[in-house]
Tab-separated table of C-alpha atoms and ligand atoms in Angstrom:
chain	number	residue	atom	x	y	z
A	30	UNK	CA	-5.052	-56.126	-28.203
A	31	UNK	CA	-7.642	-58.693	-29.330
A	32	UNK	CA	-6.440	-62.277	-29.683
A	33	UNK	CA	-9.352	-63.283	-31.906
A	34	UNK	CA	-10.967	-62.348	-35.216
A	35	UNK	CA	-14.758	-62.379	-35.474
A	36	UNK	CA	-16.335	-62.647	-38.920
A	37	UNK	CA	-19.862	-61.391	-39.683
A	38	UNK	CA	-22.354	-61.793	-42.496
A	39	UNK	CA	-22.717	-58.178	-43.703
A	40	UNK	CA	-26.228	-58.808	-45.049
A	41	UNK	CA	-27.789	-59.659	-41.679
A	42	UNK	CA	-25.061	-58.675	-39.216
A	43	UNK	CA	-24.917	-62.202	-37.736
A	44	UNK	CA	-21.620	-63.485	-36.420
A	45	UNK	CA	-20.243	-66.312	-38.552
A	46	UNK	CA	-17.152	-67.452	-36.706
A	47	UNK	CA	-14.410	-66.599	-34.229
A	48	UNK	CA	-10.775	-67.379	-35.080
A	49	UNK	CA	-7.846	-67.410	-32.667
A	50	UNK	CA	-4.884	-65.339	-33.810
A	51	UNK	CA	-1.693	-67.349	-34.317
A	52	UNK	CA	0.523	-67.401	-31.231
A	53	UNK	CA	4.185	-66.410	-31.486
A	54	UNK	CA	5.095	-70.084	-31.288
A	55	UNK	CA	2.706	-70.971	-34.138
A	56	UNK	CA	4.097	-68.159	-36.289
A	57	UNK	CA	7.666	-69.311	-35.693
A	58	UNK	CA	6.701	-72.859	-36.679
A	59	UNK	CA	5.070	-71.552	-39.861
A	60	UNK	CA	8.198	-69.583	-40.715
A	61	UNK	CA	10.385	-72.668	-40.217
A	62	UNK	CA	8.037	-74.838	-42.266
A	63	UNK	CA	8.094	-72.256	-45.008
A	64	UNK	CA	11.888	-72.268	-45.053
A	65	UNK	CA	12.219	-76.060	-45.157
A	66	UNK	CA	9.448	-76.428	-47.756
A	67	UNK	CA	11.166	-73.951	-50.057
A	68	UNK	CA	14.375	-75.997	-49.961
A	69	UNK	CA	12.580	-78.958	-51.550
A	70	UNK	CA	9.854	-77.144	-53.540
A	71	UNK	CA	12.338	-75.061	-55.517
A	72	UNK	CA	13.839	-78.243	-57.010
A	73	UNK	CA	10.530	-79.870	-57.925
A	74	UNK	CA	10.256	-80.221	-61.706
A	75	UNK	CA	7.976	-77.639	-63.323
A	76	UNK	CA	5.926	-80.486	-64.882
A	77	UNK	CA	5.177	-81.805	-61.382
A	78	UNK	CA	4.102	-78.370	-60.175
A	79	UNK	CA	1.814	-78.081	-63.185
A	80	UNK	CA	0.292	-81.500	-62.341
A	81	UNK	CA	-0.650	-80.107	-58.941
A	82	UNK	CA	-2.283	-77.103	-60.614
A	83	UNK	CA	-4.536	-79.539	-62.479
A	84	UNK	CA	-5.585	-81.151	-59.186
A	85	UNK	CA	-6.273	-77.699	-57.763
A	86	UNK	CA	-8.551	-76.759	-60.657
A	87	UNK	CA	-10.467	-80.040	-60.178
A	88	UNK	CA	-10.823	-79.518	-56.426
A	89	UNK	CA	-12.138	-76.001	-56.952
A	90	UNK	CA	-14.724	-77.066	-59.484
A	91	UNK	CA	-15.819	-79.937	-57.225
A	92	UNK	CA	-16.228	-77.521	-54.286
A	93	UNK	CA	-17.561	-74.594	-56.304
A	94	UNK	CA	-20.932	-74.284	-54.549
A	95	UNK	CA	-19.491	-74.571	-51.060
A	96	UNK	CA	-16.732	-72.041	-51.764
A	97	UNK	CA	-19.129	-69.584	-53.426
A	98	UNK	CA	-21.429	-69.670	-50.423
A	99	UNK	CA	-18.509	-68.972	-48.121
A	100	UNK	CA	-17.526	-65.903	-50.174
A	101	UNK	CA	-21.089	-64.596	-50.182
A	102	UNK	CA	-21.593	-65.132	-46.464
A	103	UNK	CA	-18.324	-63.468	-45.493
A	104	UNK	CA	-18.347	-60.415	-47.761
A	105	UNK	CA	-21.857	-60.211	-49.185
A	106	UNK	CA	-21.216	-60.672	-52.913
A	107	UNK	CA	-24.260	-61.905	-54.922
A	108	UNK	CA	-23.958	-65.687	-55.178
A	109	UNK	CA	-23.811	-65.675	-58.993
A	110	UNK	CA	-20.770	-63.388	-58.835
A	111	UNK	CA	-19.127	-65.649	-56.224
A	112	UNK	CA	-19.497	-68.639	-58.535
A	113	UNK	CA	-18.082	-66.588	-61.416
A	114	UNK	CA	-15.112	-65.713	-59.214
A	115	UNK	CA	-14.315	-69.381	-58.583
A	116	UNK	CA	-14.659	-70.125	-62.313
A	117	UNK	CA	-12.307	-67.257	-63.134
A	118	UNK	CA	-9.714	-68.716	-60.745
A	119	UNK	CA	-9.936	-71.994	-62.670
A	120	UNK	CA	-9.470	-70.088	-65.956
A	121	UNK	CA	-6.326	-68.524	-64.451
A	122	UNK	CA	-5.010	-71.911	-63.306
A	123	UNK	CA	-5.630	-73.336	-66.790
A	124	UNK	CA	-3.708	-70.432	-68.330
A	125	UNK	CA	-0.605	-71.164	-66.224
A	126	UNK	CA	-0.953	-74.924	-66.760
A	127	UNK	CA	-0.570	-74.191	-70.473
A	128	UNK	CA	2.085	-71.472	-70.290
A	129	UNK	CA	4.132	-71.596	-67.080
A	130	UNK	CA	6.826	-73.922	-68.407
A	131	UNK	CA	7.465	-71.729	-71.422
A	132	UNK	CA	7.438	-68.500	-69.346
A	133	UNK	CA	9.997	-69.922	-66.910
A	134	UNK	CA	12.318	-71.629	-69.339
A	135	UNK	CA	15.849	-70.239	-69.710
A	136	UNK	CA	16.114	-67.308	-72.104
A	137	UNK	CA	19.160	-67.861	-74.308
A	138	UNK	CA	20.989	-64.653	-75.182
A	139	UNK	CA	23.588	-64.488	-77.884
A	140	UNK	CA	26.813	-62.859	-76.609
A	141	UNK	CA	30.548	-63.492	-76.940
A	142	UNK	CA	30.255	-66.248	-74.287
A	143	UNK	CA	30.248	-69.922	-75.166
A	144	UNK	CA	26.808	-69.948	-73.568
A	145	UNK	CA	24.795	-67.149	-71.924
A	146	UNK	CA	21.225	-67.080	-70.733
A	147	UNK	CA	18.789	-65.872	-68.078
A	148	UNK	CA	17.685	-68.410	-65.489
A	149	UNK	CA	14.413	-67.567	-63.706
A	150	UNK	CA	15.004	-68.815	-60.174
A	151	UNK	CA	12.521	-68.621	-57.288
A	152	UNK	CA	13.258	-66.249	-54.405
A	153	UNK	CA	11.828	-68.057	-51.368
A	154	UNK	CA	8.886	-67.109	-49.165
A	155	UNK	CA	6.727	-64.264	-50.473
A	156	UNK	CA	4.290	-62.552	-48.115
A	157	UNK	CA	0.927	-61.625	-49.628
A	158	UNK	CA	-1.403	-59.195	-47.848
A	159	UNK	CA	-4.776	-59.426	-49.544
A	160	UNK	CA	-8.194	-57.672	-49.595
A	161	UNK	CA	-11.710	-59.000	-49.134
A	162	UNK	CA	-13.388	-57.731	-52.329
A	163	UNK	CA	-12.500	-60.756	-54.480
A	164	UNK	CA	-11.335	-63.055	-51.676
A	165	UNK	CA	-10.353	-65.952	-53.955
A	166	UNK	CA	-9.378	-64.197	-57.179
A	167	UNK	CA	-6.974	-61.712	-55.564
A	168	UNK	CA	-5.141	-64.529	-53.767
A	169	UNK	CA	-5.053	-66.850	-56.766
A	170	UNK	CA	-3.732	-64.302	-59.219
A	171	UNK	CA	-0.761	-63.869	-56.886
A	172	UNK	CA	-0.358	-67.440	-55.647
A	173	UNK	CA	-0.685	-69.484	-58.848
A	174	UNK	CA	2.184	-67.889	-60.808
A	175	UNK	CA	4.288	-67.295	-57.686
A	176	UNK	CA	4.133	-70.894	-56.434
A	177	UNK	CA	4.480	-72.319	-59.933
A	178	UNK	CA	7.730	-70.367	-60.249
A	179	UNK	CA	9.011	-72.345	-57.250
A	180	UNK	CA	8.376	-69.897	-54.412
A	181	UNK	CA	6.402	-70.556	-51.266
A	182	UNK	CA	3.948	-68.060	-49.768
A	183	UNK	CA	2.345	-66.654	-46.662
A	184	UNK	CA	-1.183	-65.343	-46.980
A	185	UNK	CA	-2.326	-62.562	-44.648
A	186	UNK	CA	-5.885	-62.152	-45.816
A	187	UNK	CA	-8.326	-59.385	-44.838
A	188	UNK	CA	-9.656	-60.377	-41.441
A	189	UNK	CA	-13.346	-60.310	-42.496
A	190	UNK	CA	-12.647	-63.181	-44.946
A	191	UNK	CA	-10.607	-65.400	-42.623
A	192	UNK	CA	-12.833	-68.375	-43.514
A	193	UNK	CA	-11.916	-67.937	-47.200
A	194	UNK	CA	-8.228	-67.706	-46.252
A	195	UNK	CA	-8.334	-71.059	-44.448
A	196	UNK	CA	-10.399	-72.648	-47.230
A	197	UNK	CA	-7.768	-71.561	-49.777
A	198	UNK	CA	-4.954	-73.073	-47.712
A	199	UNK	CA	-6.921	-76.308	-47.405
A	200	UNK	CA	-7.537	-76.441	-51.172
A	201	UNK	CA	-3.801	-76.313	-51.887
A	202	UNK	CA	-3.111	-79.093	-49.373
A	203	UNK	CA	-5.965	-81.273	-50.713
A	204	UNK	CA	-4.522	-80.844	-54.212
A	205	UNK	CA	-1.178	-82.280	-53.140
A	206	UNK	CA	0.908	-79.122	-52.622
A	207	UNK	CA	3.351	-79.617	-49.727
A	208	UNK	CA	1.936	-78.171	-46.510
A	209	UNK	CA	4.379	-75.255	-46.309
A	210	UNK	CA	3.756	-74.034	-49.854
A	211	UNK	CA	0.913	-71.701	-48.938
A	212	UNK	CA	0.242	-70.947	-45.285
A	213	UNK	CA	-2.386	-68.617	-43.893
A	214	UNK	CA	-1.358	-66.289	-41.102
A	215	UNK	CA	-4.130	-65.228	-38.766
A	216	UNK	CA	-2.600	-62.121	-37.315
A	217	UNK	CA	-2.748	-58.347	-36.921
A	218	UNK	CA	-1.018	-55.438	-38.695
A	219	UNK	CA	1.669	-55.012	-36.075
A	220	UNK	CA	2.819	-58.629	-36.353
A	221	UNK	CA	2.793	-58.444	-40.151
A	222	UNK	CA	5.085	-55.415	-40.028
A	223	UNK	CA	7.468	-57.466	-37.811
A	224	UNK	CA	7.285	-60.552	-40.044
A	225	UNK	CA	8.330	-58.467	-43.071
A	226	UNK	CA	11.699	-57.971	-41.348
A	227	UNK	CA	12.267	-61.724	-40.906
A	228	UNK	CA	15.021	-63.099	-43.155
A	229	UNK	CA	12.752	-65.919	-44.362
A	230	UNK	CA	10.517	-63.372	-46.118
A	231	UNK	CA	12.119	-62.401	-49.433
A	232	UNK	CA	9.488	-60.076	-50.910
A	233	UNK	CA	6.038	-58.668	-50.176
A	234	UNK	CA	2.922	-57.999	-52.220
A	235	UNK	CA	-0.141	-56.103	-51.098
A	236	UNK	CA	-3.470	-55.651	-52.784
A	237	UNK	CA	-5.456	-53.107	-50.848
A	238	UNK	CA	-5.777	-49.448	-50.025
A	239	UNK	CA	-3.274	-46.689	-50.651
A	240	UNK	CA	-2.829	-46.269	-46.885
A	241	UNK	CA	-1.952	-49.942	-46.342
A	242	UNK	CA	0.323	-49.861	-49.404
A	243	UNK	CA	2.325	-46.947	-48.040
A	244	UNK	CA	2.739	-48.607	-44.670
A	245	UNK	CA	3.759	-52.049	-46.008
A	246	UNK	CA	6.066	-50.591	-48.676
A	247	UNK	CA	7.790	-48.385	-46.093
A	248	UNK	CA	8.506	-51.392	-43.873
A	249	UNK	CA	9.642	-53.542	-46.784
A	250	UNK	CA	11.825	-50.688	-48.039
A	251	UNK	CA	13.481	-50.402	-44.640
A	252	UNK	CA	14.482	-54.062	-44.980
A	253	UNK	CA	15.353	-53.697	-48.704
A	254	UNK	CA	12.707	-56.157	-49.818
A	255	UNK	CA	10.969	-55.984	-53.135
A	256	UNK	CA	7.268	-55.067	-53.178
A	257	UNK	CA	4.457	-55.339	-55.673
A	258	UNK	CA	1.533	-53.054	-54.844
A	259	UNK	CA	-1.965	-53.286	-56.313
A	260	UNK	CA	-3.816	-50.369	-54.750
A	261	UNK	CA	-6.918	-48.284	-55.211
A	262	UNK	CA	-8.255	-46.791	-58.412
A	263	UNK	CA	-10.481	-44.001	-59.685
A	264	UNK	CA	-11.030	-45.115	-63.277
A	265	UNK	CA	-12.670	-42.767	-65.729
A	266	UNK	CA	-15.321	-44.106	-68.083
A	267	UNK	CA	-15.494	-41.829	-71.141
A	268	UNK	CA	-18.562	-41.945	-73.367
A	269	UNK	CA	-18.271	-40.050	-76.649
A	270	UNK	CA	-21.247	-38.788	-78.674
A	271	UNK	CA	-20.792	-41.421	-81.399
A	272	UNK	CA	-20.904	-44.349	-78.921
A	273	UNK	CA	-23.580	-46.994	-79.419
A	274	UNK	CA	-25.348	-46.544	-76.082
A	275	UNK	CA	-27.851	-49.376	-76.576
A	276	UNK	CA	-25.029	-51.796	-77.313
A	277	UNK	CA	-22.711	-50.763	-74.491
A	278	UNK	CA	-25.024	-49.701	-71.664
A	279	UNK	CA	-25.076	-53.070	-69.861
A	280	UNK	CA	-21.271	-53.093	-69.860
A	281	UNK	CA	-21.136	-49.477	-68.635
A	282	UNK	CA	-23.514	-50.223	-65.749
A	283	UNK	CA	-21.593	-53.395	-64.866
A	284	UNK	CA	-18.342	-51.412	-64.926
A	285	UNK	CA	-19.595	-49.445	-61.905
A	286	UNK	CA	-22.056	-51.754	-60.141
A	287	UNK	CA	-20.333	-55.166	-60.341
A	288	UNK	CA	-19.493	-56.539	-56.888
A	289	UNK	CA	-21.839	-53.833	-55.521
A	290	UNK	CA	-19.322	-51.219	-56.650
A	291	UNK	CA	-16.399	-52.665	-54.678
A	292	UNK	CA	-13.832	-53.167	-57.395
A	293	UNK	CA	-10.513	-51.361	-57.739
A	294	UNK	CA	-10.910	-51.148	-61.515
A	295	UNK	CA	-14.570	-50.082	-61.475
A	296	UNK	CA	-15.668	-47.050	-63.472
A	297	UNK	CA	-15.720	-44.364	-60.799
A	298	UNK	CA	-16.056	-41.182	-62.882
A	299	UNK	CA	-18.379	-41.016	-65.902
A	300	UNK	CA	-17.284	-38.423	-68.452
A	301	UNK	CA	-19.988	-37.973	-71.084
A	302	UNK	CA	-19.850	-35.787	-74.207
A	303	UNK	CA	-22.397	-32.979	-73.814
A	304	UNK	CA	-24.430	-33.784	-76.960
A	305	UNK	CA	-25.532	-37.155	-75.541
A	306	UNK	CA	-25.421	-36.325	-71.841
A	307	UNK	CA	-29.225	-36.297	-71.313
A	308	UNK	CA	-29.806	-39.463	-73.308
A	309	UNK	CA	-26.968	-41.233	-71.474
A	310	UNK	CA	-28.295	-40.204	-68.077
A	311	UNK	CA	-31.795	-41.453	-68.947
A	312	UNK	CA	-30.655	-44.878	-70.176
A	313	UNK	CA	-28.054	-45.304	-67.432
A	314	UNK	CA	-30.586	-44.416	-64.715
A	315	UNK	CA	-33.162	-46.885	-66.092
A	316	UNK	CA	-30.633	-49.728	-65.893
A	317	UNK	CA	-29.383	-48.733	-62.446
A	318	UNK	CA	-32.972	-48.556	-61.128
A	319	UNK	CA	-33.568	-52.095	-62.381
A	320	UNK	CA	-30.809	-53.592	-60.224
A	321	UNK	CA	-32.308	-55.961	-57.692
A	322	UNK	CA	-31.257	-55.787	-54.068
A	323	UNK	CA	-32.053	-58.729	-51.816
A	324	UNK	CA	-30.330	-61.532	-49.924
A	325	UNK	CA	-27.038	-62.142	-51.774
A	326	UNK	CA	-27.636	-65.897	-51.479
A	327	UNK	CA	-30.747	-65.518	-53.716
A	328	UNK	CA	-30.050	-66.505	-57.304
A	329	UNK	CA	-31.600	-63.390	-58.882
A	330	UNK	CA	-29.804	-60.815	-56.705
A	331	UNK	CA	-27.493	-58.538	-58.652
A	332	UNK	CA	-26.930	-55.809	-56.082
A	333	UNK	CA	-25.938	-56.405	-52.524
A	334	UNK	CA	-24.819	-54.678	-49.358
A	335	UNK	CA	-21.204	-53.608	-48.925
A	336	UNK	CA	-18.797	-55.938	-47.151
A	337	UNK	CA	-18.913	-54.032	-43.842
A	338	UNK	CA	-21.060	-51.296	-42.337
A	339	UNK	CA	-18.076	-48.940	-41.872
A	340	UNK	CA	-17.438	-49.076	-45.644
A	341	UNK	CA	-21.009	-47.878	-46.294
A	342	UNK	CA	-20.519	-45.099	-43.727
A	343	UNK	CA	-17.341	-43.916	-45.462
A	344	UNK	CA	-19.137	-43.843	-48.800
A	345	UNK	CA	-22.032	-41.919	-47.259
A	346	UNK	CA	-19.608	-39.277	-45.963
A	347	UNK	CA	-17.959	-38.873	-49.390
A	348	UNK	CA	-21.373	-38.422	-51.037
A	349	UNK	CA	-22.696	-36.057	-48.332
A	350	UNK	CA	-19.621	-33.844	-48.539
A	351	UNK	CA	-19.898	-33.703	-52.336
A	352	UNK	CA	-23.580	-32.709	-52.009
A	353	UNK	CA	-22.606	-29.937	-49.595
A	354	UNK	CA	-20.160	-28.748	-52.264
A	355	UNK	CA	-22.908	-28.590	-54.920
A	356	UNK	CA	-23.406	-32.108	-56.347
A	357	UNK	CA	-27.035	-33.029	-57.127
A	358	UNK	CA	-28.587	-36.404	-56.359
A	359	UNK	CA	-30.082	-37.639	-59.629
A	360	UNK	CA	-31.000	-41.027	-58.140
A	361	UNK	CA	-30.529	-42.951	-54.899
A	362	UNK	CA	-28.454	-41.890	-51.907
A	363	UNK	CA	-29.838	-43.783	-48.970
A	364	UNK	CA	-28.112	-46.116	-46.558
A	365	UNK	CA	-29.346	-48.867	-44.288
A	366	UNK	CA	-26.517	-50.388	-42.211
A	367	UNK	CA	-24.113	-52.002	-44.733
A	368	UNK	CA	-26.437	-51.368	-47.696
A	369	UNK	CA	-25.835	-48.288	-49.819
A	370	UNK	CA	-28.375	-47.678	-52.541
A	371	UNK	CA	-26.965	-47.321	-56.067
A	372	UNK	CA	-26.569	-43.576	-56.501
A	373	UNK	CA	-26.133	-41.258	-59.475
A	374	UNK	CA	-24.761	-37.746	-58.938
A	375	UNK	CA	-24.687	-34.820	-61.368
A	376	UNK	CA	-23.217	-31.285	-61.189
A	377	UNK	CA	-20.007	-32.845	-59.946
A	378	UNK	CA	-16.795	-30.801	-59.969
A	379	UNK	CA	-13.151	-31.854	-59.816
A	380	UNK	CA	-12.661	-30.725	-56.214
A	381	UNK	CA	-15.390	-32.983	-54.771
A	382	UNK	CA	-14.595	-36.229	-52.881
A	383	UNK	CA	-16.622	-38.298	-55.380
A	384	UNK	CA	-14.275	-37.080	-58.126
A	385	UNK	CA	-10.961	-36.860	-56.286
A	386	UNK	CA	-11.145	-39.895	-54.010
A	387	UNK	CA	-11.815	-43.552	-54.646
A	388	UNK	CA	-15.485	-44.374	-53.934
A	389	UNK	CA	-15.661	-48.048	-53.013
A	390	UNK	CA	-19.359	-48.658	-53.576
A	391	UNK	CA	-22.213	-48.098	-56.062
A	392	UNK	CA	-21.868	-44.328	-56.623
A	393	UNK	CA	-21.687	-42.878	-60.135
A	394	UNK	CA	-20.734	-39.213	-60.609
A	395	UNK	CA	-21.632	-38.126	-64.154
A	396	UNK	CA	-19.862	-35.119	-65.713
A	397	UNK	CA	-20.253	-33.348	-69.069
A	398	UNK	CA	-17.236	-33.137	-71.340
A	399	UNK	CA	-16.628	-31.095	-74.497
A	400	UNK	CA	-14.622	-33.606	-76.520
A	401	UNK	CA	-12.088	-36.446	-76.357
A	402	UNK	CA	-9.147	-34.214	-75.375
A	403	UNK	CA	-11.150	-32.630	-72.576
A	404	UNK	CA	-12.147	-36.116	-71.382
A	405	UNK	CA	-8.571	-37.389	-71.291
A	406	UNK	CA	-7.469	-34.272	-69.413
A	407	UNK	CA	-10.171	-34.861	-66.780
A	408	UNK	CA	-9.448	-38.601	-66.645
A	409	UNK	CA	-5.781	-37.878	-65.928
A	410	UNK	CA	-6.679	-35.459	-63.150
A	411	UNK	CA	-6.365	-38.191	-60.542
A	412	UNK	CA	-3.641	-39.360	-58.257
A	413	UNK	CA	-4.645	-42.920	-59.178
A	414	UNK	CA	-3.712	-44.719	-62.398
A	415	UNK	CA	-5.303	-48.138	-62.756
A	416	UNK	CA	-7.214	-47.749	-65.997
A	417	UNK	CA	-9.333	-45.696	-68.375
A	418	UNK	CA	-12.215	-47.006	-70.469
A	419	UNK	CA	-13.662	-45.254	-73.486
A	420	UNK	CA	-16.763	-45.936	-75.599
A	421	UNK	CA	-16.878	-44.640	-79.174
A	422	UNK	CA	-17.612	-45.696	-82.757
A	423	UNK	CA	-14.236	-44.306	-83.826
A	424	UNK	CA	-11.911	-46.791	-82.124
A	425	UNK	CA	-9.100	-45.822	-84.494
A	426	UNK	CA	-9.124	-42.211	-83.311
A	427	UNK	CA	-9.383	-43.361	-79.693
A	428	UNK	CA	-6.442	-45.733	-80.071
A	429	UNK	CA	-4.228	-42.793	-81.089
A	430	UNK	CA	-4.539	-41.536	-77.497
A	431	UNK	CA	-2.636	-44.423	-75.911
A	432	UNK	CA	0.306	-42.206	-74.963
A	433	UNK	CA	-1.973	-39.613	-73.341
A	434	UNK	CA	-3.490	-42.141	-70.939
A	435	UNK	CA	-1.266	-42.290	-67.864
A	436	UNK	CA	-2.788	-45.484	-66.429
A	437	UNK	CA	-1.834	-49.145	-66.361
A	438	UNK	CA	-4.655	-49.988	-68.797
A	439	UNK	CA	-6.696	-48.395	-71.583
A	440	UNK	CA	-9.797	-50.266	-72.738
A	441	UNK	CA	-11.771	-49.116	-75.795
A	442	UNK	CA	-15.411	-50.260	-76.084
A	443	UNK	CA	-14.951	-52.575	-73.093
A	444	UNK	CA	-14.850	-52.122	-69.331
A	445	UNK	CA	-11.447	-52.334	-67.664
A	446	UNK	CA	-11.165	-55.932	-66.486
A	447	UNK	CA	-8.477	-58.406	-65.492
A	448	UNK	CA	-7.585	-61.319	-67.734
A	449	UNK	CA	-4.896	-63.946	-66.959
A	450	UNK	CA	-3.492	-63.490	-70.478
A	451	UNK	CA	-2.832	-59.769	-70.000
A	452	UNK	CA	-0.716	-57.928	-67.430
A	453	UNK	CA	-2.564	-56.115	-64.648
A	454	UNK	CA	-1.373	-53.224	-62.504
A	455	UNK	CA	-1.319	-49.504	-62.040
A	456	UNK	CA	0.684	-46.309	-62.055
A	457	UNK	CA	0.862	-43.368	-59.607
A	458	UNK	CA	-0.949	-44.072	-56.297
A	459	UNK	CA	-2.462	-47.263	-57.743
A	460	UNK	CA	0.840	-49.021	-57.117
A	461	UNK	CA	3.594	-50.682	-59.086
A	462	UNK	CA	4.517	-54.068	-60.474
A	463	UNK	CA	2.318	-56.343	-62.557
A	464	UNK	CA	0.268	-59.449	-61.924
A	465	UNK	CA	-0.991	-62.063	-64.402
A	466	UNK	CA	0.418	-63.081	-67.815
A	467	UNK	CA	4.153	-63.601	-68.314
A	468	UNK	CA	4.881	-60.303	-66.522
A	469	UNK	CA	3.214	-61.578	-63.344
A	470	UNK	CA	5.063	-64.883	-63.121
A	471	UNK	CA	8.369	-63.022	-63.504
A	472	UNK	CA	7.757	-60.564	-60.629
A	473	UNK	CA	9.020	-62.860	-57.886
A	474	UNK	CA	12.001	-64.548	-59.516
A	475	UNK	CA	15.714	-63.929	-59.555
A	476	UNK	CA	16.444	-63.160	-63.205
A	477	UNK	CA	19.879	-64.674	-62.939
A	478	UNK	CA	22.509	-63.990	-65.611
A	479	UNK	CA	24.498	-67.084	-66.581
A	480	UNK	CA	27.729	-66.641	-68.573
A	481	UNK	CA	29.778	-69.710	-69.498
A	482	UNK	CA	33.065	-69.845	-71.374
A	483	UNK	CA	34.810	-73.066	-72.380
B	516	LIG	P1	-7.182	-52.434	-46.821
B	516	LIG	O1	-7.924	-51.906	-45.691
B	516	LIG	O2	-5.967	-51.740	-47.258
B	516	LIG	O3	-6.827	-53.954	-46.449
B	516	LIG	C1	-6.148	-54.794	-47.363
B	516	LIG	C2	-5.329	-55.783	-46.584
B	516	LIG	O4	-4.277	-55.084	-45.956
B	516	LIG	C3	-6.078	-56.491	-45.464
B	516	LIG	O5	-5.583	-57.805	-45.356
B	516	LIG	C4	-5.697	-55.680	-44.246
B	516	LIG	O6	-5.805	-56.425	-43.055
B	516	LIG	C5	-4.265	-55.382	-44.570
B	516	LIG	N1	-3.649	-54.219	-43.945
B	516	LIG	C6	-4.104	-52.957	-43.948
B	516	LIG	N2	-3.205	-52.143	-43.346
B	516	LIG	C7	-2.170	-52.921	-42.939
B	516	LIG	C8	-0.957	-52.692	-42.243
B	516	LIG	N3	-0.607	-51.490	-41.836
B	516	LIG	N4	-0.147	-53.734	-42.005
B	516	LIG	C9	-0.489	-54.970	-42.407
B	516	LIG	N5	-1.625	-55.258	-43.074
B	516	LIG	C10	-2.460	-54.249	-43.333
B	516	LIG	O7	-8.071	-52.536	-48.125
B	516	LIG	P2	-9.482	-53.222	-48.251
B	516	LIG	O8	-10.484	-52.310	-47.651
B	516	LIG	O9	-9.446	-54.628	-47.783
B	516	LIG	O10	-9.654	-53.264	-49.853
B	516	LIG	C11	-10.103	-52.199	-50.566
B	516	LIG	C12	-8.987	-51.455	-51.239
B	516	LIG	O11	-8.194	-52.360	-51.996
B	516	LIG	C13	-9.470	-50.453	-52.230
B	516	LIG	O12	-8.703	-49.284	-52.180
B	516	LIG	C14	-9.274	-51.162	-53.564
B	516	LIG	O13	-9.216	-50.300	-54.669
B	516	LIG	C15	-8.024	-51.878	-53.324
B	516	LIG	N6	-7.877	-52.987	-54.280
B	516	LIG	C16	-6.957	-52.883	-55.268
B	516	LIG	C17	-6.835	-53.882	-56.221
B	516	LIG	C18	-5.837	-53.798	-57.342
B	516	LIG	O14	-5.595	-54.821	-57.969
B	516	LIG	N7	-5.226	-52.673	-57.612
B	516	LIG	C19	-7.663	-54.997	-56.137
B	516	LIG	C20	-8.604	-55.057	-55.120
B	516	LIG	C21	-8.694	-54.052	-54.189
B	516	LIG	P3	-7.080	-56.328	-42.075
B	516	LIG	O15	-8.248	-56.853	-42.804
B	516	LIG	O16	-6.687	-57.176	-40.936
B	516	LIG	O17	-7.225	-54.874	-41.735
């Protein structure tokens, strides 16, 4: 088994760095440090923890250009989107600076006791297994609330963004967080499965694929440890005949093509009412054709390669199989190493891979629907449940369908997106648990019942 991780720039295939995996001795030291840090960190006043969050936001803004470049080099995201990712992390930090103390304060409950309340106590060391697609955002949306609640964390990041993982750890240390608060583990799957069983680990979260989620949750379940899973998605984007296409088309295109199509909450199935199908396809295609592919470090790039060549190969197979089953290529469908051209498919049916599976790249299957009820039925025909988005002039009628949408989110006249102020998470094979908002900070705490009589 390899003892190193090599990282590559997916745009030009050049090797960026080689990292040594942690030895058993190093891992044991990290576990011990985590344990001793938790003993002191859990008693640090919330105001002090919030002070450190302020330093962290400052450090990130000061290093924004350097960090953005690192993201772009490791996973290929257009540089403008990398900068936006860092800024969004700062927005998240600011949200918890303002709200964490209130979210974590004791909740008084009136009972027959002299005094009764819920105390939100930290659990200990939480293991986070994270993906490469938003290498800072995914980590921060877990780490900021979790550490602010008094926990400590281990980060097992996707191996292709190991440089980002180490940069994140360094940022926390530079901001004054004790060294054991957030530690990066450079290791393989097998070791992670073993670490989950260690008593020091109190809970596990994974953001990643359904396959990884099943494996991690099974191991955690065997050891009776809580998990939060943020997995894949196959979001429907419904466009009704009364939608203002001119107004919403940029958002609709972004909903699929942002991050070169590699977003869990991207629009992955376009369900368009038949009366406007041709007009939609024309306008959508024009905008997709205008996307500019070049070096992701160039300022005007808005479409890039995928994060690894094997991801582009998987996407190619899903598209090819769908074409064999009768899908028509309306635009695109070519691949060059890690680059997959934005692609629009028509004549798509529910049994095709591009409808049934998650496509993690810039592929847009467009289907005709009869009406809103038909659209919701098709949208729900998925084993995933992250979100549904719907564009219409009649938002009141659309909002009556909340109960019919089985997903973790329903966005009307907006793309499904994450926001620190709102909870984020899925249903069905998209996972369970919530991140962000008050819900997120209360995922990894002991909601302890206190009952006091005189
Ligand atoms: P992935 O292959 O599942 O990898 C995610 C992380 O899990 C990586 O750190 C990976 O490590 C690790 N991993 C995978 N199998 C493991 C195992 N058996 N034991 C321990 N660690 C394991 O997913 P990805 O390709 O990086 O990310 C894309 C997927 O993530 C998509 O399905 C996407 O929809 C989903 N995602 C979901 C959300 C959400 O919030 N719901 C957000 C972003 C992405 P290595 O890199 O070392 O393999």
